[in-house]
Amino acid sequence: MTQTPDTEGSFWPDTLAASIVAKRGDSHVVATGITPSGPIHLGNIREVLSGDAVYRALNHAGSSAKLIYIADTFDPLRSVYPFLPDDYSQYVGMPLYAIPDPEGCCENYAEHFLKPFLAALDELGVKVEAYRAHEMYKEGLYSDVAVEAVASSAKIAEIIGRVSGRELPEDWISYNPECSECGRITGPTVTGADPAGEWVDYECVCGHSGRADVRAGQGKLPWRVDWPARWKVLGVTAEPFGKDHAASGGSYETGSEIVRDVFGAEPPEPIVYEWIYLKGQGAMASSTGLAISINDILGMVPPAAVRCFVLRPRPEKHIDFDPVNGIPGLHDEYDKFEKTYFSPDDPVDEWSRRIYEISQPGEVPTEIPSQVPFVHLSVAAQAAGGSGEGALEVIGRSGYSVRESDRPAVLSQIERAKVWLSEHAPDAYKFSIQEVVPDAAGDLIPEQLQFLGKLSGVLAEVDWDPDTVQSSIYELGKENGLNAKKAFGAVYTSVIGRDSGPRAGYFISSLDRDWVVARMEEVGAL
Ligand SMILES: [Zn+2]
Ligand SMILES: [Zn+2]
């Protein structure tokens, strides 16, 4: 995979930070937000990582920036998602903070999905100040803007109607009360409001009529008003958001006009990002179940490589994530940036250097960590029958040296390889060493059996390293009139009971030599 650098040769967060500083000075609040309505997936992570990259770039450029994250806990549950019990239909329309945890382990629905997400952010090295939207309303952070918005409903309706083309009802009031009887935020219809914006009256689908105190947060602003209100309240100067909000007439455009004309503030600099697609399936979305949670991904890919994968492409480029075939390549690409960064000969280019630095969840290492290609780790893990320590031994035998201080990191990588193998990897990457001669060996032709007999003698003598083993098999096959497929096929069949497998040189040399020699001899004598 290659990537065209920015024209200036700098990494996009740095280019963007420079332009933000030029326009807005050097004190910044970068805001990110996600609705915790389901497991938070890799697509959502692009929002937070993009914000984190720009936040880091702003500080790197000498600004004073902070990164905040707002969980939209005051948003309603929109439908009974595929991962919810059927009886959750009773909670549709209620805000997420007020719905019980579907698994009963956390304070409420929103917290259930927030907890693992915040843990993932911590692992990814994203240091955010986290806010919960319902608390911001109930604790009074929104009081003044909410009252202002209700009092300015006619002006806001005019802006939304003109900019988005969306026809709003006459006497529309910019407020969604929370019904004090049934708890729904989608149930009430506003029937009247204080011209000064302090209260609204409503009738709910449940039959209840009541009055909501705007200042006390007994309801929330509709999305198109909530967003600009948040910019004003938190002083947001830059914010990543999905391309849907950036469309012409979309919520960024209406929000920009509302924040200027109603709240008297400037909209943040936009960081518009494309979706992350699950390869061959579509854009990730937790509402459809078409997603892999960030926590599951961190079980297969270390935080730095996740950051590198998501942040390397410019935000407007779409990203394909392929959990089946893409995982080894994703590790390899990160390893390549790391090698480039620590290359003793060439001075590293600015683009690669910044990608590596911004990919680090913590401090940038001072020397290159021990690298073992991911596919080799997956071979070693299987050759060792799943034991981490055993796999480390296999890795050592096959010519990779792992420093003592890097053993814990490599052991974690072995665990990640095992997760990938059991959850997603295609069969081509999977094998198990056969303890006794496999039945499939009975199908080998006489030329292959003779070849194996000779191979046992050769392998007993040669240097036990991947390249020598690989070329010994190939050369001996040629001398005996076997093409590569037949020669290597005979070796694989003897060891794993099928005629293809991981790259033979590395694979065979990772096994115990005496065992291999004995097995070739035994099959050769069939
Ligand atoms: Zn829970
Ligand atoms: Zn109600």
CSV table of C-alpha atoms and ligand atoms in Angstrom, one decimal, residues 178-185 187-188 202-209, ligand 2:
chain,number,residue,atom,x,y,z
A,178,GLU,CA,-38.5,14.7,28.5
A,179,CYS,CA,-41.9,13.4,29.6
A,180,SER,CA,-42.0,13.4,33.4
A,181,GLU,CA,-44.4,10.5,33.3
A,182,CYS,CA,-43.1,7.9,30.8
A,183,GLY,CA,-39.6,9.2,30.4
A,184,ARG,CA,-39.7,9.4,26.6
A,185,ILE,CA,-38.0,12.3,24.9
A,187,GLY,CA,-43.2,11.2,23.0
A,188,PRO,CA,-44.0,14.9,23.8
A,202,TYR,CA,-46.1,19.6,26.2
A,203,GLU,CA,-48.5,16.7,25.6
A,204,CYS,CA,-47.1,13.3,25.5
A,205,VAL,CA,-48.2,10.2,23.5
A,206,CYS,CA,-48.6,8.5,26.9
A,207,GLY,CA,-51.4,10.9,27.7
A,208,HIS,CA,-49.5,13.0,30.2
A,209,SER,CA,-49.4,16.8,29.8
B,2,ZN,ZN,-45.0,10.4,28.3
